[in-house]
Short mmCIF file of C-alpha atoms and ligand atoms in Angstrom, two decimals:
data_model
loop_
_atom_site.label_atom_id
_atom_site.label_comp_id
_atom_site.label_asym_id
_atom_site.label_seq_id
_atom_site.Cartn_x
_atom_site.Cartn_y
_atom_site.Cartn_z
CA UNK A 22 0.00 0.00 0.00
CA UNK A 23 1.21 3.51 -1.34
CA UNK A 24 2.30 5.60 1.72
CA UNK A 25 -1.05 7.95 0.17
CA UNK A 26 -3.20 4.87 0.38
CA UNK A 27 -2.23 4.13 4.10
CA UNK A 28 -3.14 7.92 4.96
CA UNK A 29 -6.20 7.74 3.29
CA UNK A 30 -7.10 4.52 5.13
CA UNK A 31 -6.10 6.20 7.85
CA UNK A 32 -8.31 9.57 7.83
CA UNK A 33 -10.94 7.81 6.90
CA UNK A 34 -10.83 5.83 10.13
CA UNK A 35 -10.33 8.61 12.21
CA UNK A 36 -13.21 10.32 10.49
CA UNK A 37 -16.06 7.55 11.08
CA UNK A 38 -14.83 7.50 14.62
CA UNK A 39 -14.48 11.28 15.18
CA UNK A 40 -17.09 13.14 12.90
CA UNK A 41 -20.20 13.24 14.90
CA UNK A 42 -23.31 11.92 12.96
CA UNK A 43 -24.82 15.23 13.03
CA UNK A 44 -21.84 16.86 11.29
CA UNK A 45 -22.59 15.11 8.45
CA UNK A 46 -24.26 16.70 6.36
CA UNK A 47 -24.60 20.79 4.93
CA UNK A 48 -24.85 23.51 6.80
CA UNK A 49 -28.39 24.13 6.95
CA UNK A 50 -28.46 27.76 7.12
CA UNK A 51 -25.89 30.44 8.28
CA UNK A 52 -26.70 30.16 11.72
CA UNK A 53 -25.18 26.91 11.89
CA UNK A 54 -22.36 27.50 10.35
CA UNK A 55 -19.21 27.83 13.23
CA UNK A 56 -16.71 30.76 13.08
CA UNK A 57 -15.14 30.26 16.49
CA UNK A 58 -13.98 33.07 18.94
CA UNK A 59 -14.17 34.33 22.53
CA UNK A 60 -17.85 34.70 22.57
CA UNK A 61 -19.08 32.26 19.68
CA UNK A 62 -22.22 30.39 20.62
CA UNK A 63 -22.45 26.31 19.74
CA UNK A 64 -25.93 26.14 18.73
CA UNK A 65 -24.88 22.31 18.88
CA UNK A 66 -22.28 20.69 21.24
CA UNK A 67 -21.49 18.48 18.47
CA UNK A 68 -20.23 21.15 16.48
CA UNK A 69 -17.53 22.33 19.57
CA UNK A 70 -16.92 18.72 19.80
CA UNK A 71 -15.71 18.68 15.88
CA UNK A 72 -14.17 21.85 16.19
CA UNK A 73 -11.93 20.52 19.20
CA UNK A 74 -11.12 17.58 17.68
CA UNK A 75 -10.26 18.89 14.25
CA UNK A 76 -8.49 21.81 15.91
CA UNK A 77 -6.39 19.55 17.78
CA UNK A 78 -5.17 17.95 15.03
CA UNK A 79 -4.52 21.08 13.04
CA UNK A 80 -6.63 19.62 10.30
CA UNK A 81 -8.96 22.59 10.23
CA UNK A 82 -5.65 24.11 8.42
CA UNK A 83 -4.40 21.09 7.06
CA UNK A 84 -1.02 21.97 5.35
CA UNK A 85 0.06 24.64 8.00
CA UNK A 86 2.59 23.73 9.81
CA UNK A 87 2.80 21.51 12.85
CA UNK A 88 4.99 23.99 15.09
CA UNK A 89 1.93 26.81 14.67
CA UNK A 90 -0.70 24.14 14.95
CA UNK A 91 -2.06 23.27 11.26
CA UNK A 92 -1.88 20.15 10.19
CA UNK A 93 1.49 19.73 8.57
CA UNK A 94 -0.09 17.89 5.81
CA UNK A 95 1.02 17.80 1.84
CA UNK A 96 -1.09 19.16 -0.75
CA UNK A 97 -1.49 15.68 -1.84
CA UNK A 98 -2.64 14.62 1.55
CA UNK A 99 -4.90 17.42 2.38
CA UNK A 100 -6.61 16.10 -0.63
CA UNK A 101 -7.24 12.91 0.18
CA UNK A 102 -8.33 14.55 3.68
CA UNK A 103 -10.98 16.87 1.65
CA UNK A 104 -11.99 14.11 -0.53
CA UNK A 105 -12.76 11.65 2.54
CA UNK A 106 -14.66 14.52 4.44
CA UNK A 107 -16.67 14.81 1.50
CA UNK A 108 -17.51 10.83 0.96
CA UNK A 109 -19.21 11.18 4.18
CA UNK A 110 -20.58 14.72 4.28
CA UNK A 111 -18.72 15.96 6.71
CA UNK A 112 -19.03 19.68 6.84
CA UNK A 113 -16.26 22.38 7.57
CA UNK A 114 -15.64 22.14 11.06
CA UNK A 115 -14.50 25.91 11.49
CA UNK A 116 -15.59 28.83 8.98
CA UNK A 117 -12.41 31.64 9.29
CA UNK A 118 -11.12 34.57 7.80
CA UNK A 119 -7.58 33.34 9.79
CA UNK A 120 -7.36 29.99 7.99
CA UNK A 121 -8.34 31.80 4.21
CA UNK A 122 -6.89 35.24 4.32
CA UNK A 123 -4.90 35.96 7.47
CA UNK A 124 -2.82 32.67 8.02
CA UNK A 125 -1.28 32.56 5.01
CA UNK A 126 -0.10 35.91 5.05
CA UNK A 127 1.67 35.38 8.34
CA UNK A 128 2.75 32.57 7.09
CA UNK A 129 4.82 34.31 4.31
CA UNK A 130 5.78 37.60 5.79
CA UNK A 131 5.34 37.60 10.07
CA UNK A 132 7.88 36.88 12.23
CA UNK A 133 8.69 33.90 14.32
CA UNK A 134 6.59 35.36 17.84
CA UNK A 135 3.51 36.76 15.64
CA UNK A 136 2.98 33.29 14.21
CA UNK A 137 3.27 31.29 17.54
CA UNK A 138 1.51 34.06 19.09
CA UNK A 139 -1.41 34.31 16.40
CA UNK A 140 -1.43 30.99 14.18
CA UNK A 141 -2.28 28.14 16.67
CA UNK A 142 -5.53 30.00 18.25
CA UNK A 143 -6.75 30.19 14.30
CA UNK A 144 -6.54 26.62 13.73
CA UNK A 145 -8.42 25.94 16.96
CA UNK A 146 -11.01 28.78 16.46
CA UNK A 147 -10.15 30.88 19.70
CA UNK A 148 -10.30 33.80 17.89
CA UNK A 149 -12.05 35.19 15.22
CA UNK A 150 -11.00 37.91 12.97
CA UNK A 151 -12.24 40.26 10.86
CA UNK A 152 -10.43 42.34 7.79
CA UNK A 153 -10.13 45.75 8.08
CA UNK A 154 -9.29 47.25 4.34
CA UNK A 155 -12.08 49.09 2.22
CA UNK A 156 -13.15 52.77 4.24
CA UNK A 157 -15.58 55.69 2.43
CA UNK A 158 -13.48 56.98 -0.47
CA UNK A 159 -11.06 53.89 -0.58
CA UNK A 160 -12.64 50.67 -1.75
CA UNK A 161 -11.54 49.74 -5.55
CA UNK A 162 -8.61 52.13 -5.16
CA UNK A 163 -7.37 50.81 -1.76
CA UNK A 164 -4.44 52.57 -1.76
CA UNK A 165 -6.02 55.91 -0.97
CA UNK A 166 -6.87 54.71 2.56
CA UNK A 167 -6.57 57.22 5.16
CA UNK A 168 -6.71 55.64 8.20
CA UNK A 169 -3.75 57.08 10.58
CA UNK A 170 -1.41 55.73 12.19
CA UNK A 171 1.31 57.44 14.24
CA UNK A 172 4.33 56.78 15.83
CA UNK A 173 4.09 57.40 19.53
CA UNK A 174 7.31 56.26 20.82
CA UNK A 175 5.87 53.06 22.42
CA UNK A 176 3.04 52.19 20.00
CA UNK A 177 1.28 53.33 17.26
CA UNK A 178 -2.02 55.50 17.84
CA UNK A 179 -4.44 54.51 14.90
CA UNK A 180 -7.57 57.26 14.11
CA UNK A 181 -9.93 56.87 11.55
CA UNK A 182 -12.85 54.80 10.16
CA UNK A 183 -13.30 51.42 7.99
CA UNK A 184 -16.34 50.14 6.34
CA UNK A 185 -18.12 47.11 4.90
CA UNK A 186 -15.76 45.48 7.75
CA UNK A 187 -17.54 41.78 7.72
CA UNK A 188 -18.43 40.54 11.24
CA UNK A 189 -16.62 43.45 12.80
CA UNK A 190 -19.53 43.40 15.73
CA UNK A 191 -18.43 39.59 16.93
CA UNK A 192 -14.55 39.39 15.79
CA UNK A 193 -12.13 39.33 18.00
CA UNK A 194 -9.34 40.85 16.27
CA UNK A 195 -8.63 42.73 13.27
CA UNK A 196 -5.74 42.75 10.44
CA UNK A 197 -6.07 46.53 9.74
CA UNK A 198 -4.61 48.31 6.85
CA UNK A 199 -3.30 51.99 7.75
CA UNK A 200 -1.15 54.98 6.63
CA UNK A 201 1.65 55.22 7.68
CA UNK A 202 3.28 57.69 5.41
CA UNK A 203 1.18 60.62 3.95
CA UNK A 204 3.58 61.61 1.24
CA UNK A 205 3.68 58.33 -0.54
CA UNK A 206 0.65 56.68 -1.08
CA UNK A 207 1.23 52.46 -1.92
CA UNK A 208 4.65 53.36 -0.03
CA UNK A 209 2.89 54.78 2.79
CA UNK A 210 0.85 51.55 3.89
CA UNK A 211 1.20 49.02 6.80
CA UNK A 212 -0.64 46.08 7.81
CA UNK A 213 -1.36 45.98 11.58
CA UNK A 214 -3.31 43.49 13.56
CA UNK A 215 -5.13 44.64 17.16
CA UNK A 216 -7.62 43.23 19.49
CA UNK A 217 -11.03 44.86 18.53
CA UNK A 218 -11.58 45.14 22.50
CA UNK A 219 -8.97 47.60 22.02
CA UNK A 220 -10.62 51.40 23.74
CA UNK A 221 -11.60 53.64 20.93
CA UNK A 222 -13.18 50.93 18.64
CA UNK A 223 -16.29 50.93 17.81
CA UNK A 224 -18.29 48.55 15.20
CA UNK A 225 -21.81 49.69 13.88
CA UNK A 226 -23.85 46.96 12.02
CA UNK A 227 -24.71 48.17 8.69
CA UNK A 228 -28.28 46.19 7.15
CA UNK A 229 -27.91 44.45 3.68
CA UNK A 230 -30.63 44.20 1.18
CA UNK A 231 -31.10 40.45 1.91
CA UNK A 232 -32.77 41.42 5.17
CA UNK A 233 -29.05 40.02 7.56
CA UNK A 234 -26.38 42.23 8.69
CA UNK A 235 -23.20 40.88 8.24
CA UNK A 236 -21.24 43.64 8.26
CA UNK A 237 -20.25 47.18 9.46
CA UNK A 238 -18.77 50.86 10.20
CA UNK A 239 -15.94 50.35 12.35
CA UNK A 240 -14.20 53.32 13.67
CA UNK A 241 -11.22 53.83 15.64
CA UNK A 242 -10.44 57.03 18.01
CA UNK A 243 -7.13 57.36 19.53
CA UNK A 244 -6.85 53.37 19.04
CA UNK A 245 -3.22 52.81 21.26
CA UNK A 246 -1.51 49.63 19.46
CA UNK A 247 1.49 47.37 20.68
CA UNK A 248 4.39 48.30 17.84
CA UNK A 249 4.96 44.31 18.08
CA UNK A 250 1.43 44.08 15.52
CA UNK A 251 2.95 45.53 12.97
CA UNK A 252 3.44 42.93 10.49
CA UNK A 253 6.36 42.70 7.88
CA UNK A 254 7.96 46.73 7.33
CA UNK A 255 6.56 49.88 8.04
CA UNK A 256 4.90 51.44 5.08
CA UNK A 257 5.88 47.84 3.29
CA UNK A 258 1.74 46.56 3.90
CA UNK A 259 0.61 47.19 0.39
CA UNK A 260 2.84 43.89 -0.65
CA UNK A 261 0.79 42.08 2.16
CA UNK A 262 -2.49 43.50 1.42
CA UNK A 263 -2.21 42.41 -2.08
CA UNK A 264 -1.53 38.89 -1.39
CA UNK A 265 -3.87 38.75 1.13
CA UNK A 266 -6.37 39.70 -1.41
CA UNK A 267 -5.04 36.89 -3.87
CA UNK A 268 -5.51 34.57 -1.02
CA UNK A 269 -8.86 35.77 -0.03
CA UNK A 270 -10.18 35.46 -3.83
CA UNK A 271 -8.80 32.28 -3.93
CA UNK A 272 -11.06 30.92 -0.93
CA UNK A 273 -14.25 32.70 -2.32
CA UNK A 274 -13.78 31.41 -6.00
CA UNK A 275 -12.84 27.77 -4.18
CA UNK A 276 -15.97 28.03 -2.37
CA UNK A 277 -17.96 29.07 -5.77
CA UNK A 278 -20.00 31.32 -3.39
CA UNK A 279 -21.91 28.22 -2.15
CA UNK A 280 -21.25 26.43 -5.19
CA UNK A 281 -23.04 26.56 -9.36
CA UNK A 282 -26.56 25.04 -9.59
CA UNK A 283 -26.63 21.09 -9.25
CA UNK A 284 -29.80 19.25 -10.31
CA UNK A 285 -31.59 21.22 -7.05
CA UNK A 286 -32.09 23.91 -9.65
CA UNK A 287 -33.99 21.55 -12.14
CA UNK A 288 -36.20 20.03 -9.83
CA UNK A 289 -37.13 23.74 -8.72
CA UNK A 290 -37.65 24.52 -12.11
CA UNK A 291 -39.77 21.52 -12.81
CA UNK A 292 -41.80 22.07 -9.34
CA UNK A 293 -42.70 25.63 -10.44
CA UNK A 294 -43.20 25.72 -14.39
CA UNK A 295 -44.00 22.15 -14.75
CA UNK A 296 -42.64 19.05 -16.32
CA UNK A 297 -43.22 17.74 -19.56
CA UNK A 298 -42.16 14.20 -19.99
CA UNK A 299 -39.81 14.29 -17.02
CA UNK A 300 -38.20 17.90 -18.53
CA UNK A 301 -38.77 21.36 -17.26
CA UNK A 302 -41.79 21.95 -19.51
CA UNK A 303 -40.24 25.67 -20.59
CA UNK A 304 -37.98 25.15 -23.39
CA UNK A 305 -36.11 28.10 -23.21
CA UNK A 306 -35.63 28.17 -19.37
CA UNK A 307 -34.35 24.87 -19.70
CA UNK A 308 -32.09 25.61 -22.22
CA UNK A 309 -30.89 28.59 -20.03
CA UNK A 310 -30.56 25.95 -17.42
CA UNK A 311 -28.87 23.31 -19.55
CA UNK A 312 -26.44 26.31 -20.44
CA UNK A 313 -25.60 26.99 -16.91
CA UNK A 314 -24.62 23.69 -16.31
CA UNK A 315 -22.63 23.53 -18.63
CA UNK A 316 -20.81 26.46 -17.29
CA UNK A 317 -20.26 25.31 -14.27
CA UNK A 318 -18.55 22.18 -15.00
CA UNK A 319 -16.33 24.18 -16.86
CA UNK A 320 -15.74 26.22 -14.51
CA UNK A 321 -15.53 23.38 -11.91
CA UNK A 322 -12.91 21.92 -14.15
CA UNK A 323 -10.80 25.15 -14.68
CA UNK A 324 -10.90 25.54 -10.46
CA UNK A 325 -9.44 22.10 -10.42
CA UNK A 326 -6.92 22.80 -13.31
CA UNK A 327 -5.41 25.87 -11.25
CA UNK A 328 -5.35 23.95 -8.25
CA UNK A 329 -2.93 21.29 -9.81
CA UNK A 330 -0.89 24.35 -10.94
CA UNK A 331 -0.67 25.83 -7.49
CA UNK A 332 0.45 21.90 -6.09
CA UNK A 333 2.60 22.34 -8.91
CA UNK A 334 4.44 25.32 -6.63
CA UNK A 335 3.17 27.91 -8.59
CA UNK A 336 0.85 29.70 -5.35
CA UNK A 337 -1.53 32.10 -5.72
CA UNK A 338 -1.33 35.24 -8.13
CA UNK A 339 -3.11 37.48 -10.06
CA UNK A 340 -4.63 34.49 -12.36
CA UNK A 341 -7.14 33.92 -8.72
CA UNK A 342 -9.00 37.00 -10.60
CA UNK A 343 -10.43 34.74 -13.59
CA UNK A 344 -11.74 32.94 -10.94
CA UNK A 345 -13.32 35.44 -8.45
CA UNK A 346 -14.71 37.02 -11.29
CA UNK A 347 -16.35 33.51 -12.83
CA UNK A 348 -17.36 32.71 -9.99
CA UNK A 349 -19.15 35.59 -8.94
CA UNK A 350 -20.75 35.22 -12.07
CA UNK A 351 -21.86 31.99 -12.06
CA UNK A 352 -23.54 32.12 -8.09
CA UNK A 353 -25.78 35.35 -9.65
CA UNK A 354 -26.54 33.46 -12.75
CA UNK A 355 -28.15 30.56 -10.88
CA UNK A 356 -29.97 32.43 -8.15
CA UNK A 357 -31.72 34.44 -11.34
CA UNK A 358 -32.85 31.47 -13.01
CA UNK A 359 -33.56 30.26 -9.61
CA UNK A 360 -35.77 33.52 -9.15
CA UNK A 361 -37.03 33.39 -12.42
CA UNK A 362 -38.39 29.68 -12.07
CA UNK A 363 -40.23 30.57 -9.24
CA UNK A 364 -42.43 33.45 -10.62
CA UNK A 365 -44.16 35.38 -8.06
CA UNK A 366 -43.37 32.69 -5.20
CA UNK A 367 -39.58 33.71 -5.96
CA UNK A 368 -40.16 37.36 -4.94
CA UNK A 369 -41.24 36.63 -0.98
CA UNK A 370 -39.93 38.16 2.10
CA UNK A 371 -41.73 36.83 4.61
CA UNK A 372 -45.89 36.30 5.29
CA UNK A 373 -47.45 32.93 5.20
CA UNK A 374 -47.67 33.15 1.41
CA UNK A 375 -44.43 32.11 0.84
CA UNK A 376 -42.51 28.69 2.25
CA UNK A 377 -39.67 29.14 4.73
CA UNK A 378 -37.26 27.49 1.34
CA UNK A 379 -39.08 30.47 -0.85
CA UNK A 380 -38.46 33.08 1.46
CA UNK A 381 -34.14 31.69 1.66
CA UNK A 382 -34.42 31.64 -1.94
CA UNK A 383 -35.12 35.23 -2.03
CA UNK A 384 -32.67 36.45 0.40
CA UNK A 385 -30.05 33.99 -0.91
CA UNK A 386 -30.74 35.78 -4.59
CA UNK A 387 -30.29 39.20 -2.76
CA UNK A 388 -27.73 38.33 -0.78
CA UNK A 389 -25.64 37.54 -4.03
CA UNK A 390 -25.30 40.69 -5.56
CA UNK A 391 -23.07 41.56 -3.38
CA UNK A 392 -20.88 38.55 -4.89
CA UNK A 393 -19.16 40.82 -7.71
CA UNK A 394 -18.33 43.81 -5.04
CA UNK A 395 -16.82 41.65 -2.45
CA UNK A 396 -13.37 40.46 -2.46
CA UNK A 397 -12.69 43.11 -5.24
CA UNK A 398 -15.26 43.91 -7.83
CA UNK A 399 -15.58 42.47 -11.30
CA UNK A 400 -14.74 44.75 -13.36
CA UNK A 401 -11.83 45.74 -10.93
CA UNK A 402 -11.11 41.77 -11.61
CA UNK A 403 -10.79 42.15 -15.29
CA UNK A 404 -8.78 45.19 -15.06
CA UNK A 405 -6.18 42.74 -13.08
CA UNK A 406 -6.75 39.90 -15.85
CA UNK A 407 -5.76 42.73 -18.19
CA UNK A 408 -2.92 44.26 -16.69
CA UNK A 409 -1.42 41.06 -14.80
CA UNK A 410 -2.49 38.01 -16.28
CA UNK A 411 -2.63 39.30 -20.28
CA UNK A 412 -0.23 42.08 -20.29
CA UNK A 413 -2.43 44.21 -21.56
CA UNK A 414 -1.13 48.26 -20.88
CA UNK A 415 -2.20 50.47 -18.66
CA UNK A 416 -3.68 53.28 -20.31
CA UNK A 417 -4.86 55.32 -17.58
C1 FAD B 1183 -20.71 41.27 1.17
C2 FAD B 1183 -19.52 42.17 1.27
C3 FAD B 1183 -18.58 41.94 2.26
C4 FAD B 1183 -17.47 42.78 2.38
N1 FAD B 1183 -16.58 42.56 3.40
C5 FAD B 1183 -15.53 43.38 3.57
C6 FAD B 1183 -14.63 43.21 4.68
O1 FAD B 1183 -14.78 42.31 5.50
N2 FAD B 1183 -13.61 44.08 4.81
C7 FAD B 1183 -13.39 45.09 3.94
O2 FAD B 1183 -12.43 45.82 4.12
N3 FAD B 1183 -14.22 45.29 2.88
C8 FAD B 1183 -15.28 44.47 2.69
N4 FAD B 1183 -16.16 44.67 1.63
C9 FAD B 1183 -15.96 45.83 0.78
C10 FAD B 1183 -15.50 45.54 -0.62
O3 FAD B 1183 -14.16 45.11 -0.64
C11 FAD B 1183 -15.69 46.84 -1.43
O4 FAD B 1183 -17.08 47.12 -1.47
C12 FAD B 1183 -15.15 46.72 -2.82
O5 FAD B 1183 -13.76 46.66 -2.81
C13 FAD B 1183 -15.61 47.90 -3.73
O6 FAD B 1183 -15.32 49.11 -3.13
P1 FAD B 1183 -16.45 50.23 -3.01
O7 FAD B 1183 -17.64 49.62 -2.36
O8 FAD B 1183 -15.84 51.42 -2.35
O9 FAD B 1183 -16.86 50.59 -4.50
P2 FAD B 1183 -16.09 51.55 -5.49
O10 FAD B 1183 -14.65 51.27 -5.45
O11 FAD B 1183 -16.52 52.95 -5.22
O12 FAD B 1183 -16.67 51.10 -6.87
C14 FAD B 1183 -17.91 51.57 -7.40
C15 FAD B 1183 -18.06 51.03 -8.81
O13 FAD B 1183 -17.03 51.57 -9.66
C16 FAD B 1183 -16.32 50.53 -10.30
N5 FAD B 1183 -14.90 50.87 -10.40
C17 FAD B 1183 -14.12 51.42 -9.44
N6 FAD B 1183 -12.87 51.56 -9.88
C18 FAD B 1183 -12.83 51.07 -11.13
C19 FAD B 1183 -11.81 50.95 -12.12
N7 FAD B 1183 -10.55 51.34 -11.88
N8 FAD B 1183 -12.14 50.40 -13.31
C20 FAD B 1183 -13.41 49.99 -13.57
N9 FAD B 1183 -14.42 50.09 -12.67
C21 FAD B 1183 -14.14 50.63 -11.48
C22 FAD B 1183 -16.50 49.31 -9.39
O14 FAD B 1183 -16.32 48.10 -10.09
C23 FAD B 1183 -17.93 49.50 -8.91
O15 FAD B 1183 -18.83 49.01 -9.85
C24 FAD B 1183 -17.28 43.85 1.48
C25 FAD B 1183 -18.22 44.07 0.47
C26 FAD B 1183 -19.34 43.25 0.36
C27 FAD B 1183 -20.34 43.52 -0.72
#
């Protein structure tokens, strides 16, 4: 047996005795999903239990190193580790901005006490984070962020005010972009990290059209920061900021927003315009839906293709914005024809009219415009397909 083939027998053992039943299947809706931190509620003990005991086997970051907790696991075994979680269902036991944006930046540019100090509590979901980049008047064009921060001697004092900051309200800490340097500005950036219990933050929830509020104003007055959070050089963050990004559209596009219509879409459709000798009776609906499909295995097939390129050592880069901006795509495209199938029943908020799956199908379909803004928008996407993937000059 192929060293591979032991490991896989191996997971897989560890995973029928390990993964409780009722982790075995999708997250129904958000509210069970787990993001960890000093004040996250287990709406199910089972889903602490899998957290622990993923956690403590680094396996909710599979190929970070052992030393800083992760898993210490090749590419080629974290695969076999995804593909055996997925034979029985088994859903993510910990959802974190640490593991898919932060970790891999410290990773690459922290030093040795910021990684013990920070990586090891993100594997094991102590705390949670939120990112702290776009503010009023800097969101495609990041670089014109203004948030201050000054040299005080002893620490930094950081003034000013972030928005669209995801979770801000229940994060624990944040990896904060600031200026640092007013004369220069992709020179003048650096990427700090600080507890959001910090005095002089302040996070107001901001409501999105889909009805939830995921996200907010943050604002920082006379915010007093250790120096030691300062990751990589002073006014050197833009270098981190872009790779986080890289890394962060890399986890959204993986993800597929939740993932292209299956054959869930088709039965919809058939449920809601009819069926006409077991096909959605609508020609050109199903045709649109036939299309779609085949779009998304495409698309499935290209996210696999880059993955073998990044085993292949190549990493992330600017090609992650093909994806984010497919992807994107894609998630809208379904939730319209999802919409669409549905007719009037497609349109409700809430009232006994509508079924509780109507009324998530709704929201869902609202709650995915937002999927070309975040993470970069899509046409700010193409422009970095045109400059940094084609070649294509700059004109501007
Ligand atoms: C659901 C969601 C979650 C988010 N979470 C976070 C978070 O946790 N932390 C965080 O910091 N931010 C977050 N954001 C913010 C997000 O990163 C910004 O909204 C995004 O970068 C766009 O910035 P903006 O909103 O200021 O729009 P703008 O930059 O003002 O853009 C407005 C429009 O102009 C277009 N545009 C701008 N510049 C160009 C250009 N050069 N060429 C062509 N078109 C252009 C854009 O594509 C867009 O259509 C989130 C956003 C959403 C929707």
């Amino acid at each position: 047996m192929s060293d591979l083939e032991a490991f896989r027998a191996e997971t897989r053992a560890w995973l029928e005795a390990n993964c409780p039943p009722s982790m075995r299947r999708d997250i129904g809706d958000e509210n069970e999903a787990v993001w960890g931190g000093r004040n996250f509620t287990f709406r199910n003990p089972d889903a602490k239990l899998w957290l622990e005991r993923m956690g403590e086997r680094g396996w909710t970051a599979p190929t970070w190193p052992k030393e800083y907790g992760g898993g210490g696991l090749s590419r080629e075994e974290a695969k076999v580790l995804e593909r055996e979680m997925a034979r029985i269902k088994a859903r993510p036991a910990l959802l974190s901005f640490g593991i898919w944006m932060l970790g891999p930046v410290l990773l690459e540019y922290a030093n040795e006490e910021q990684k013990r100090e920070h990586l090891p509590k993100i594997v094991r979901g102590e705390i949670r984070w939120c990112q702290g980049y776009s503010e009023p008047g800097a969101g495609s064009d990041l670089a014109s962020l203004r948030t201050r921060c000054e040299d005080k001697g002893d620490h930094f004092l950081i003034n000013g005010q972030k928005i669209w900051t995801s979770y801000a309200d229940q994060a624990d800490w944040i990896f904060c972009l600031v200026r640092t340097d007013t004369a220069k500005k992709h020179e003048g950036i650096s990427f700090v990290l600080f507890d959001m219990k910090t005095p002089g933050v302040e996070a107001r929830p901001i409501k999105l059209i889909s009805g939830s509020s995921p996200f907010c104003e943050t604002f920082f007055t006379d915010v007093r920061v250790p120096k030691k959070n300062m990751v990589g050089k002073l006014n050197g963050g833009w270098e981190i900021a872009k790779r986080l990004l890289q890394y962060e559209r890399q986890n959204i596009s993986a993800s597929g927003f939740g993932g292209a219509a299956g054959p869930e879409l088709e039965e919809i459709a058939k449920h809601y315009v009819g069926a006409d000798n077991g096909r959605i009776a609508d020609p050109d609906l199903r045709a649109r839906i036939a299309a779609h499909r085949m779009e998304a295995k495409a698309f499935s097939l290209t996210v696999r293709r880059v993955e073998e390129e990044a085993k292949a050592g190549k990493g992330v880069g600017p090609a992650v914005s093909i994806i984010k901006y497919a992807a994107a795509k894609l998630n809208q495209d379904k939730f319209e024809l999802m919409v669409e199938a549905m007719g009037s029943q497609g349109l409700g908020w809430s009232g006994e009219g509508f079924s509780a799956g109507e009324i998530a199908a709704a929201r869902a379909w609202l709650r995915s415009k937002g999927n070309s803004i975040e993470g970069g928008t899509s046409e700010v996407n193409l422009n970095v397909v045109a400059k940094r993937v084609l070649g294509l000059l700059d004109h501007q």
